CSV table of C-alpha atoms in Angstrom, one decimal:
chain,number,residue,atom,x,y,z
A,19,UNK,CA,67.1,-57.0,-7.9
A,20,UNK,CA,67.0,-56.5,-11.6
A,21,UNK,CA,70.2,-56.6,-13.7
A,22,UNK,CA,69.7,-52.9,-14.7
A,23,UNK,CA,69.5,-51.9,-11.0
A,24,UNK,CA,72.5,-54.0,-10.2
A,25,UNK,CA,74.5,-52.3,-13.0
A,26,UNK,CA,73.4,-48.9,-11.8
A,27,UNK,CA,74.5,-49.8,-8.1
A,28,UNK,CA,77.9,-51.0,-9.3
A,29,UNK,CA,78.3,-47.8,-11.2
A,30,UNK,CA,77.4,-45.5,-8.3
A,31,UNK,CA,79.7,-47.4,-6.0
A,32,UNK,CA,82.6,-47.0,-8.4
A,33,UNK,CA,82.0,-43.5,-10.0
A,34,UNK,CA,79.9,-41.6,-7.3
A,35,UNK,CA,76.3,-41.1,-7.9
A,36,UNK,CA,76.4,-41.1,-11.8
A,37,UNK,CA,75.3,-43.8,-14.2
A,38,UNK,CA,78.4,-45.2,-15.8
A,39,UNK,CA,77.4,-48.5,-17.4
A,40,UNK,CA,76.1,-47.9,-20.9
A,41,UNK,CA,73.8,-50.9,-20.6
A,42,UNK,CA,71.6,-48.7,-18.4
A,43,UNK,CA,71.4,-46.1,-21.2
A,44,UNK,CA,71.0,-47.9,-24.5
A,45,UNK,CA,72.3,-46.8,-27.8
A,46,UNK,CA,69.5,-44.2,-28.7
A,47,UNK,CA,70.2,-42.3,-25.4
A,48,UNK,CA,73.9,-42.5,-25.8
A,49,UNK,CA,73.6,-41.0,-29.3
A,50,UNK,CA,71.5,-38.1,-28.0
A,51,UNK,CA,73.9,-37.5,-25.0
A,52,UNK,CA,76.9,-37.5,-27.4
A,53,UNK,CA,75.1,-34.7,-29.5
A,54,UNK,CA,74.7,-32.7,-26.2
A,55,UNK,CA,78.6,-33.0,-25.5
A,56,UNK,CA,79.1,-31.9,-29.1
A,57,UNK,CA,77.0,-28.8,-28.6
A,58,UNK,CA,78.7,-28.0,-25.3
A,59,UNK,CA,82.2,-28.0,-26.9
A,60,UNK,CA,81.2,-26.5,-30.3
A,61,UNK,CA,81.1,-22.7,-29.6
A,62,UNK,CA,84.6,-22.5,-28.0
A,63,UNK,CA,86.2,-25.0,-30.4
A,64,UNK,CA,85.2,-23.2,-33.6
A,65,UNK,CA,85.8,-19.8,-32.3
A,66,UNK,CA,89.6,-20.4,-32.0
A,67,UNK,CA,90.1,-21.0,-35.7
A,68,UNK,CA,87.8,-18.1,-36.5
A,69,UNK,CA,89.8,-15.8,-34.4
A,70,UNK,CA,93.3,-17.1,-35.6
A,71,UNK,CA,92.5,-17.8,-39.3
A,72,UNK,CA,93.0,-21.5,-39.1
A,73,UNK,CA,90.8,-24.0,-40.8
A,74,UNK,CA,87.4,-24.8,-39.1
A,75,UNK,CA,87.2,-28.1,-40.8
A,76,UNK,CA,90.7,-29.1,-39.8
A,77,UNK,CA,90.0,-28.0,-36.2
A,78,UNK,CA,86.9,-30.1,-35.8
A,79,UNK,CA,88.7,-33.2,-37.4
A,80,UNK,CA,91.5,-33.1,-34.8
A,81,UNK,CA,89.3,-32.2,-31.9
A,82,UNK,CA,87.5,-35.4,-32.6
A,83,UNK,CA,90.7,-37.5,-33.3
A,84,UNK,CA,92.7,-36.0,-30.3
A,85,UNK,CA,89.7,-37.0,-28.1
A,86,UNK,CA,89.7,-40.5,-29.4
A,87,UNK,CA,93.5,-40.8,-29.0
A,88,UNK,CA,93.2,-39.4,-25.4
A,89,UNK,CA,90.7,-42.2,-24.6
A,90,UNK,CA,93.0,-44.8,-26.2
A,91,UNK,CA,95.9,-43.8,-24.2
A,92,UNK,CA,93.9,-43.6,-20.8
A,93,UNK,CA,92.5,-47.0,-21.6
A,94,UNK,CA,89.0,-45.5,-22.1
A,95,UNK,CA,88.6,-44.5,-18.5
A,96,UNK,CA,88.2,-40.7,-18.3
A,97,UNK,CA,85.1,-39.0,-19.8
A,98,UNK,CA,87.1,-36.0,-21.3
A,99,UNK,CA,86.8,-34.1,-24.6
A,100,UNK,CA,89.8,-32.3,-26.1
A,101,UNK,CA,88.8,-29.0,-27.9
A,102,UNK,CA,90.6,-25.9,-29.0
A,103,UNK,CA,92.6,-24.1,-26.4
A,104,UNK,CA,92.4,-20.2,-26.1
A,105,UNK,CA,95.7,-20.2,-24.1
A,106,UNK,CA,97.8,-20.0,-27.3
A,107,UNK,CA,95.9,-17.1,-29.0
A,108,UNK,CA,98.4,-14.6,-27.9
A,109,UNK,CA,101.2,-16.8,-29.3
A,110,UNK,CA,99.5,-17.1,-32.6
A,111,UNK,CA,99.0,-13.3,-32.9
A,112,UNK,CA,102.7,-12.6,-31.9
A,113,UNK,CA,104.2,-15.2,-34.5
A,114,UNK,CA,101.7,-13.9,-37.1
A,115,UNK,CA,102.9,-10.3,-36.5
A,116,UNK,CA,106.6,-11.4,-36.5
A,117,UNK,CA,106.0,-13.3,-39.8
A,118,UNK,CA,104.3,-10.3,-41.5
A,119,UNK,CA,107.2,-8.0,-40.4
A,120,UNK,CA,109.6,-10.4,-42.1
A,121,UNK,CA,107.6,-10.2,-45.3
A,122,UNK,CA,105.4,-13.3,-45.1
A,123,UNK,CA,101.7,-13.6,-45.5
A,124,UNK,CA,99.5,-14.0,-42.5
A,125,UNK,CA,98.6,-17.6,-43.7
A,126,UNK,CA,102.3,-18.7,-44.0
A,127,UNK,CA,103.1,-17.1,-40.6
A,128,UNK,CA,100.4,-19.2,-39.0
A,129,UNK,CA,102.0,-22.4,-40.2
A,130,UNK,CA,105.1,-21.4,-38.4
A,131,UNK,CA,102.9,-20.7,-35.3
A,132,UNK,CA,101.5,-24.2,-35.7
A,133,UNK,CA,105.1,-25.5,-35.4
A,134,UNK,CA,105.6,-23.7,-32.2
A,135,UNK,CA,102.4,-25.1,-30.8
A,136,UNK,CA,103.4,-28.6,-31.8
A,137,UNK,CA,106.7,-28.1,-29.9
A,138,UNK,CA,104.7,-26.9,-26.9
A,139,UNK,CA,102.7,-30.1,-27.2
A,140,UNK,CA,106.0,-32.1,-27.0
A,141,UNK,CA,106.9,-30.4,-23.7
A,142,UNK,CA,103.9,-32.2,-22.2
A,143,UNK,CA,105.7,-35.5,-22.9
A,144,UNK,CA,108.8,-34.2,-21.0
A,145,UNK,CA,106.6,-33.4,-18.1
A,146,UNK,CA,104.8,-36.8,-18.3
A,147,UNK,CA,108.2,-38.6,-18.2
A,148,UNK,CA,109.3,-36.5,-15.2
A,149,UNK,CA,105.9,-36.9,-13.4
A,150,UNK,CA,106.3,-40.7,-13.9
A,151,UNK,CA,109.8,-40.6,-12.6
A,152,UNK,CA,109.7,-38.3,-9.6
A,153,UNK,CA,106.1,-37.3,-9.0
A,154,UNK,CA,104.1,-34.3,-10.1
A,155,UNK,CA,104.4,-32.4,-6.9
A,156,UNK,CA,108.1,-31.7,-7.3
A,157,UNK,CA,107.8,-30.7,-10.8
A,158,UNK,CA,104.8,-28.4,-10.5
A,159,UNK,CA,106.4,-26.6,-7.6
A,160,UNK,CA,108.4,-24.6,-10.1
A,161,UNK,CA,105.2,-23.3,-11.8
A,162,UNK,CA,103.0,-21.9,-9.0
A,163,UNK,CA,99.9,-19.7,-9.4
A,164,UNK,CA,102.2,-16.6,-8.8
A,165,UNK,CA,103.7,-17.4,-12.2
A,166,UNK,CA,100.8,-18.9,-14.2
A,167,UNK,CA,98.2,-16.4,-12.9
A,168,UNK,CA,99.8,-13.2,-14.2
A,169,UNK,CA,100.7,-15.1,-17.5
A,170,UNK,CA,97.0,-15.9,-17.9
A,171,UNK,CA,96.0,-12.4,-17.0
A,172,UNK,CA,98.3,-11.0,-19.6
A,173,UNK,CA,97.0,-13.2,-22.4
A,174,UNK,CA,93.5,-11.8,-22.0
A,175,UNK,CA,94.7,-8.2,-21.7
A,176,UNK,CA,96.9,-8.5,-24.9
A,177,UNK,CA,93.9,-10.0,-26.9
A,178,UNK,CA,91.3,-7.4,-25.7
A,179,UNK,CA,92.0,-4.7,-28.3
A,180,UNK,CA,91.4,-7.1,-31.1
A,181,UNK,CA,87.9,-7.9,-29.7
A,182,UNK,CA,87.1,-4.2,-29.6
A,183,UNK,CA,88.2,-3.7,-33.1
A,184,UNK,CA,85.8,-6.5,-34.3
A,185,UNK,CA,83.0,-5.0,-32.2
A,186,UNK,CA,83.6,-1.6,-33.8
A,187,UNK,CA,82.6,-3.1,-37.3
A,188,UNK,CA,79.0,-3.2,-36.1
A,189,UNK,CA,78.3,-2.5,-32.4
A,190,UNK,CA,74.6,-3.5,-32.5
A,191,UNK,CA,75.4,-6.9,-33.7
A,192,UNK,CA,78.2,-7.2,-31.1
A,193,UNK,CA,75.8,-6.1,-28.3
A,194,UNK,CA,73.4,-8.9,-29.2
A,195,UNK,CA,76.1,-11.4,-28.6
A,196,UNK,CA,77.3,-9.8,-25.4
A,197,UNK,CA,73.7,-9.5,-23.9
A,198,UNK,CA,72.7,-13.2,-24.8
A,199,UNK,CA,75.9,-14.5,-23.3
A,200,UNK,CA,75.3,-12.5,-20.1
A,201,UNK,CA,71.6,-13.5,-19.9
A,202,UNK,CA,72.2,-17.2,-20.5
A,203,UNK,CA,75.2,-17.3,-18.1
A,204,UNK,CA,73.4,-15.5,-15.2
A,205,UNK,CA,69.8,-16.6,-15.6
A,206,UNK,CA,70.0,-19.8,-17.8
A,207,UNK,CA,69.2,-23.2,-16.5
A,208,UNK,CA,70.5,-26.7,-17.5
A,209,UNK,CA,72.2,-26.8,-20.9
A,210,UNK,CA,71.4,-23.1,-21.6
A,211,UNK,CA,73.8,-22.1,-18.8
A,212,UNK,CA,76.4,-24.6,-20.0
A,213,UNK,CA,76.6,-23.2,-23.7
A,214,UNK,CA,76.1,-19.4,-23.4
A,215,UNK,CA,78.9,-18.6,-25.8
A,216,UNK,CA,77.3,-20.8,-28.5
A,217,UNK,CA,73.9,-19.3,-28.0
A,218,UNK,CA,75.3,-15.8,-28.1
A,219,UNK,CA,77.0,-16.6,-31.5
A,220,UNK,CA,73.9,-18.1,-32.8
A,221,UNK,CA,71.6,-15.2,-31.8
A,222,UNK,CA,74.0,-12.5,-33.1
A,223,UNK,CA,74.5,-14.4,-36.3
A,224,UNK,CA,70.7,-14.7,-36.9
A,225,UNK,CA,70.3,-10.9,-36.2
A,226,UNK,CA,73.1,-10.2,-38.6
A,227,UNK,CA,71.8,-12.3,-41.3
A,228,UNK,CA,68.2,-10.9,-41.1
A,229,UNK,CA,69.6,-7.4,-41.2
A,230,UNK,CA,71.6,-8.1,-44.4
A,231,UNK,CA,75.1,-8.1,-42.6
A,232,UNK,CA,76.3,-11.4,-43.7
A,233,UNK,CA,77.9,-12.5,-47.0
A,234,UNK,CA,76.9,-16.1,-47.7
A,235,UNK,CA,79.0,-16.3,-50.9
A,236,UNK,CA,81.3,-18.7,-49.4
A,237,UNK,CA,78.7,-21.0,-48.3
A,238,UNK,CA,77.1,-21.1,-51.7
A,239,UNK,CA,80.4,-21.9,-53.3
A,240,UNK,CA,81.4,-24.6,-50.8
A,241,UNK,CA,81.0,-28.3,-51.6
A,242,UNK,CA,78.9,-30.5,-49.4
A,243,UNK,CA,81.7,-33.0,-49.0
A,244,UNK,CA,85.4,-32.3,-48.9
A,245,UNK,CA,88.8,-33.2,-47.3
A,246,UNK,CA,89.3,-31.2,-44.2
A,247,UNK,CA,93.1,-30.8,-44.3
A,248,UNK,CA,94.7,-28.3,-46.8
A,249,UNK,CA,98.5,-29.1,-47.2
A,250,UNK,CA,99.6,-25.5,-47.7
A,251,UNK,CA,98.0,-24.5,-44.3
A,252,UNK,CA,99.8,-27.1,-42.3
A,253,UNK,CA,102.9,-26.8,-40.2
A,254,UNK,CA,104.3,-29.8,-42.1
A,255,UNK,CA,104.3,-27.6,-45.3
A,256,UNK,CA,106.6,-25.1,-43.8
A,257,UNK,CA,108.9,-27.8,-42.5
A,258,UNK,CA,109.3,-29.5,-45.8
A,259,UNK,CA,109.3,-26.4,-48.0
A,260,UNK,CA,112.6,-24.8,-46.9
A,261,UNK,CA,111.6,-23.3,-43.5
A,262,UNK,CA,113.0,-19.9,-42.5
A,263,UNK,CA,115.0,-20.8,-39.5
A,264,UNK,CA,114.8,-17.4,-37.9
A,265,UNK,CA,110.9,-17.3,-38.0
A,266,UNK,CA,110.9,-21.0,-36.8
A,267,UNK,CA,113.0,-20.3,-33.8
A,268,UNK,CA,111.0,-17.2,-33.0
A,269,UNK,CA,107.7,-19.3,-33.2
A,270,UNK,CA,109.1,-21.9,-30.9
A,271,UNK,CA,110.6,-19.6,-28.2
A,272,UNK,CA,107.5,-17.4,-28.4
A,273,UNK,CA,104.9,-20.2,-27.9
A,274,UNK,CA,106.6,-23.0,-25.9
A,275,UNK,CA,106.6,-21.0,-22.6
A,276,UNK,CA,102.8,-20.9,-22.7
A,277,UNK,CA,102.8,-24.7,-22.3
A,278,UNK,CA,103.8,-24.2,-18.6
A,279,UNK,CA,100.5,-22.5,-17.9
A,280,UNK,CA,98.4,-24.9,-20.0
A,281,UNK,CA,99.9,-27.9,-18.4
A,282,UNK,CA,98.6,-26.7,-15.0
A,283,UNK,CA,95.3,-26.1,-16.8
A,284,UNK,CA,95.4,-29.7,-17.8
A,285,UNK,CA,96.0,-30.9,-14.2
A,286,UNK,CA,93.3,-28.6,-12.9
A,287,UNK,CA,90.7,-30.0,-15.4
A,288,UNK,CA,91.7,-33.7,-14.8
A,289,UNK,CA,91.3,-32.9,-11.1
A,290,UNK,CA,87.8,-31.4,-11.8
A,291,UNK,CA,86.7,-34.3,-13.8
A,292,UNK,CA,87.9,-36.7,-11.0
A,293,UNK,CA,85.8,-34.7,-8.5
A,294,UNK,CA,82.7,-34.8,-10.7
A,295,UNK,CA,82.9,-38.5,-11.5
A,296,UNK,CA,84.1,-39.5,-7.9
A,297,UNK,CA,87.3,-41.3,-9.0
A,298,UNK,CA,90.9,-40.2,-8.9
A,299,UNK,CA,92.0,-40.2,-12.5
A,300,UNK,CA,95.4,-38.7,-11.6
A,301,UNK,CA,96.3,-41.8,-9.8
A,302,UNK,CA,94.4,-44.2,-12.3
A,303,UNK,CA,95.1,-44.2,-15.2
A,304,UNK,CA,97.7,-41.6,-14.1
A,305,UNK,CA,98.6,-38.1,-14.8
A,306,UNK,CA,101.4,-39.1,-17.1
A,307,UNK,CA,98.9,-40.8,-19.4
A,308,UNK,CA,96.6,-37.8,-19.6
A,309,UNK,CA,99.5,-35.6,-20.3
A,310,UNK,CA,100.8,-37.8,-23.1
A,311,UNK,CA,97.2,-38.0,-24.6
A,312,UNK,CA,96.9,-34.1,-24.5
A,313,UNK,CA,100.4,-33.4,-25.6
A,314,UNK,CA,100.6,-35.8,-28.6
A,315,UNK,CA,97.0,-34.7,-29.6
A,316,UNK,CA,98.1,-31.1,-29.6
A,317,UNK,CA,101.4,-31.8,-31.5
A,318,UNK,CA,99.7,-33.8,-34.3
A,319,UNK,CA,96.8,-31.4,-34.6
A,320,UNK,CA,99.2,-28.4,-34.9
A,321,UNK,CA,101.3,-30.0,-37.5
A,322,UNK,CA,98.3,-30.5,-39.7
A,323,UNK,CA,97.0,-27.0,-39.2
A,324,UNK,CA,94.7,-27.2,-36.3
A,325,UNK,CA,94.8,-25.2,-33.0
A,326,UNK,CA,96.2,-26.6,-29.8
A,327,UNK,CA,93.9,-29.0,-27.9
A,328,UNK,CA,92.9,-28.8,-24.3
A,329,UNK,CA,90.6,-30.7,-21.8
A,330,UNK,CA,87.2,-29.1,-21.9
A,331,UNK,CA,85.4,-27.9,-18.7
A,332,UNK,CA,82.2,-27.4,-20.8
A,333,UNK,CA,81.9,-31.1,-21.1
A,334,UNK,CA,82.7,-31.6,-17.5
A,335,UNK,CA,79.6,-29.4,-16.8
A,336,UNK,CA,77.5,-31.7,-19.0
A,337,UNK,CA,78.8,-34.6,-16.9
A,338,UNK,CA,77.7,-32.9,-13.6
A,339,UNK,CA,74.2,-32.0,-15.3
A,340,UNK,CA,73.3,-35.4,-16.7
A,341,UNK,CA,75.0,-37.6,-14.2
A,342,UNK,CA,76.1,-39.8,-17.0
A,343,UNK,CA,79.9,-40.5,-16.8
A,344,UNK,CA,80.3,-43.1,-19.5
A,345,UNK,CA,83.4,-42.2,-21.6
A,346,UNK,CA,81.6,-43.9,-24.7
A,347,UNK,CA,79.2,-40.9,-24.7
A,348,UNK,CA,82.1,-38.5,-25.1
A,349,UNK,CA,83.5,-40.8,-27.9
A,350,UNK,CA,80.2,-40.4,-29.8
A,351,UNK,CA,80.7,-36.6,-29.6
A,352,UNK,CA,84.3,-37.0,-31.0
A,353,UNK,CA,82.9,-39.1,-33.9
A,354,UNK,CA,80.3,-36.4,-34.7
A,355,UNK,CA,83.0,-33.7,-34.8
A,356,UNK,CA,85.0,-35.9,-37.2
A,357,UNK,CA,82.0,-36.4,-39.5
A,358,UNK,CA,81.1,-32.6,-39.6
A,359,UNK,CA,84.8,-31.8,-40.5
A,360,UNK,CA,84.2,-33.4,-43.9
A,361,UNK,CA,81.4,-30.9,-44.8
A,362,UNK,CA,83.0,-27.7,-46.3
A,363,UNK,CA,79.6,-26.0,-46.5
A,364,UNK,CA,79.2,-26.3,-42.8
A,365,UNK,CA,82.6,-24.8,-42.3
A,366,UNK,CA,81.7,-22.0,-44.8
A,367,UNK,CA,78.7,-21.1,-42.5
A,368,UNK,CA,81.1,-20.7,-39.6
A,369,UNK,CA,83.6,-18.7,-41.7
A,370,UNK,CA,80.8,-16.3,-42.8
A,371,UNK,CA,80.2,-15.3,-39.3
A,372,UNK,CA,80.4,-11.4,-39.0
A,373,UNK,CA,83.3,-9.9,-37.4
A,374,UNK,CA,81.1,-8.0,-34.8
A,375,UNK,CA,79.6,-11.4,-33.7
A,376,UNK,CA,83.2,-12.7,-33.0
A,377,UNK,CA,84.1,-9.4,-31.3
A,378,UNK,CA,81.0,-9.5,-29.1
A,379,UNK,CA,81.8,-13.0,-27.7
A,380,UNK,CA,85.6,-12.4,-27.7
A,381,UNK,CA,85.4,-9.3,-25.6
A,382,UNK,CA,83.7,-11.4,-22.8
A,383,UNK,CA,86.0,-14.4,-23.4
A,384,UNK,CA,89.2,-12.4,-23.2
A,385,UNK,CA,88.1,-10.6,-20.1
A,386,UNK,CA,87.2,-13.9,-18.5
A,387,UNK,CA,90.7,-15.3,-19.5
A,388,UNK,CA,92.2,-12.6,-17.3
A,389,UNK,CA,89.7,-13.1,-14.7
A,390,UNK,CA,90.6,-16.8,-14.6
A,391,UNK,CA,94.2,-15.9,-13.9
A,392,UNK,CA,93.2,-13.8,-11.0
A,393,UNK,CA,90.8,-16.6,-9.7
A,394,UNK,CA,93.7,-19.0,-10.2
A,395,UNK,CA,95.8,-17.0,-7.6
A,396,UNK,CA,92.8,-16.3,-5.2
A,397,UNK,CA,91.7,-20.0,-5.1
A,398,UNK,CA,95.4,-21.1,-4.4
A,399,UNK,CA,95.8,-18.4,-1.7
A,400,UNK,CA,98.8,-16.7,-3.3
A,401,UNK,CA,100.3,-14.6,-0.6
A,402,UNK,CA,100.9,-11.1,-1.8
A,403,UNK,CA,102.2,-10.1,1.4
A,404,UNK,CA,105.5,-11.4,0.3
A,405,UNK,CA,107.4,-8.9,-1.6
A,406,UNK,CA,108.8,-11.7,-3.9
A,407,UNK,CA,105.4,-12.6,-5.1
A,408,UNK,CA,104.6,-8.9,-5.8
A,409,UNK,CA,107.8,-8.5,-7.9
A,410,UNK,CA,107.2,-11.8,-9.9
A,411,UNK,CA,103.6,-10.8,-10.7
A,412,UNK,CA,104.5,-7.2,-11.5
A,413,UNK,CA,107.3,-8.1,-13.7
A,414,UNK,CA,105.3,-10.7,-15.7
A,415,UNK,CA,102.4,-8.3,-16.3
A,416,UNK,CA,104.6,-5.3,-16.9
A,417,UNK,CA,106.9,-7.0,-19.5
A,418,UNK,CA,104.0,-9.0,-21.3
A,419,UNK,CA,102.0,-5.8,-21.7
A,420,UNK,CA,104.6,-3.3,-22.2
A,421,UNK,CA,106.7,-5.3,-24.7
A,422,UNK,CA,103.7,-6.3,-26.7
A,423,UNK,CA,102.3,-2.8,-27.1
A,424,UNK,CA,105.7,-1.1,-27.5
A,425,UNK,CA,106.9,0.3,-30.8
A,426,UNK,CA,109.1,-2.8,-31.5
A,427,UNK,CA,106.4,-5.3,-30.4
A,428,UNK,CA,109.0,-7.7,-29.2
A,429,UNK,CA,112.5,-8.3,-28.0
A,430,UNK,CA,114.8,-8.9,-31.0
A,431,UNK,CA,118.4,-10.3,-31.1
A,432,UNK,CA,120.6,-12.0,-33.6
A,433,UNK,CA,122.3,-15.5,-33.3
A,434,UNK,CA,124.8,-15.6,-36.1
A,435,UNK,CA,122.9,-14.8,-39.2
A,436,UNK,CA,119.5,-15.5,-37.6
A,437,UNK,CA,117.2,-12.8,-36.2
A,438,UNK,CA,115.0,-13.9,-33.3
A,439,UNK,CA,112.1,-12.0,-32.1
A,440,UNK,CA,110.6,-12.8,-28.5
A,441,UNK,CA,107.0,-11.7,-27.8
A,442,UNK,CA,106.3,-9.9,-24.5
A,443,UNK,CA,104.5,-13.0,-23.4
A,444,UNK,CA,107.5,-15.2,-24.0
A,445,UNK,CA,110.0,-12.8,-22.2
A,446,UNK,CA,107.5,-12.5,-19.3
A,447,UNK,CA,107.0,-16.2,-19.0
A,448,UNK,CA,110.7,-16.9,-18.9
A,449,UNK,CA,111.4,-14.0,-16.4
A,450,UNK,CA,108.7,-15.2,-14.1
A,451,UNK,CA,109.8,-18.9,-14.0
A,452,UNK,CA,113.4,-17.9,-13.4
A,453,UNK,CA,112.5,-15.4,-10.7
A,454,UNK,CA,110.3,-17.9,-8.9
A,455,UNK,CA,113.1,-20.5,-8.9
A,456,UNK,CA,115.9,-18.2,-7.6
A,457,UNK,CA,114.1,-15.7,-5.2
A,458,UNK,CA,113.7,-17.1,-1.6
A,459,UNK,CA,110.5,-17.8,-0.1
A,460,UNK,CA,109.0,-19.9,-2.9
A,461,UNK,CA,105.3,-20.9,-2.5
A,462,UNK,CA,104.4,-24.3,-1.0
A,463,UNK,CA,104.8,-27.3,-3.3
A,464,UNK,CA,102.1,-28.0,-5.8
A,465,UNK,CA,99.5,-30.5,-4.6
A,466,UNK,CA,100.0,-30.1,-0.9
A,467,UNK,CA,96.3,-29.4,-0.7
A,468,UNK,CA,94.5,-31.1,-3.5
A,469,UNK,CA,91.4,-28.8,-3.0
A,470,UNK,CA,93.4,-25.9,-3.9
A,471,UNK,CA,94.8,-26.9,-7.4
A,472,UNK,CA,93.9,-25.0,-10.3
A,473,UNK,CA,90.2,-26.0,-11.2
A,474,UNK,CA,89.7,-23.9,-14.2
A,475,UNK,CA,91.2,-23.3,-17.7
A,476,UNK,CA,92.0,-21.0,-20.5
A,477,UNK,CA,89.9,-22.7,-23.1
A,478,UNK,CA,86.6,-22.5,-21.1
A,479,UNK,CA,84.3,-19.8,-19.8
């Protein structure tokens, strides 16, 4: 038997039917496969900064760096990519609104939101320590789908109006994006089915450009090479420039509860990758390691002005499609992202994207976020015959939506001289977690049936 076949057989025995050993691929194929993973994550990763107002260049830089850090922490064993998370969009919007109400610009308010996301990333480290000490089942039992599902549903519903407002700027352009996403997702084959959002954006963008609905001034004025981090747009600038304690606490309390949903998203994605590759990564290198990689990656990215990171299901789809599970291929994609981050002209092309294009893909994306919350509860067989589950879900959705769209837009209170404002999502998350802990008849412990864990995420479609 040839050495190549021996390598392939060893790989199949260890990682399922996929080809793991890079020696069976060669450098040229690995470079191409890395590009494929870059395209898979690209659409969703750049859409988050476009929606929130964060920097596209900074986002690409820290998506690549966070991925490389994750591979370092997990000893290079897991073929995972960390891209922008959509889970925190509601938090960014709430903090931005709170900051504007206090007299700050949207850009300054975003720096405070980034600090809140950084603190949410640090919560991952706490869970990692607890999981290492007592095991994940006991911890995650406090955050079952009856809590996280309605939170996810609320995030999508809260964001939906902004997508419609963007669509209203040019409905024909928005409809192009919507139709392409639907066609690619339903009838597409291979990579086309994996990157429908990216293709929807490209098609809508081209139509907008051809019809004269794109202003390319920012592209013309941008340099070819530049540093991707702008100090005044980072969370660190707010912390070192005499931070407003009231807005700082508001940002932290508003955003940190979202971490309870994204941590289960993380666990579900690691489980999905394990199933695809045929190896239990929750046991080896361990869930505590993956949580540390994701948490620190998110915290550092946020402090430097990038969105929160999350494990990307799109890249898991590429793994299943290609049957190539070598983590080094993912690392090539991360390096490509870092390289692109140093090209302001490329970022300018992304930032020049019409609002209608963003609205078209967002209206599908936000609806699917809510649908994922429903699927979360269905797949985990949440029992709504129990009154306690109905009450928990009802209060979470009612509070999140009701408070968000109320005249006040949040729940405000004072602690001494500080005025704190909690978003509807924050209040709903806290109430849901407390009710689940105190009401009798709590759902089965997390992980009793590993086939019923959350197998989808907020940052994917």
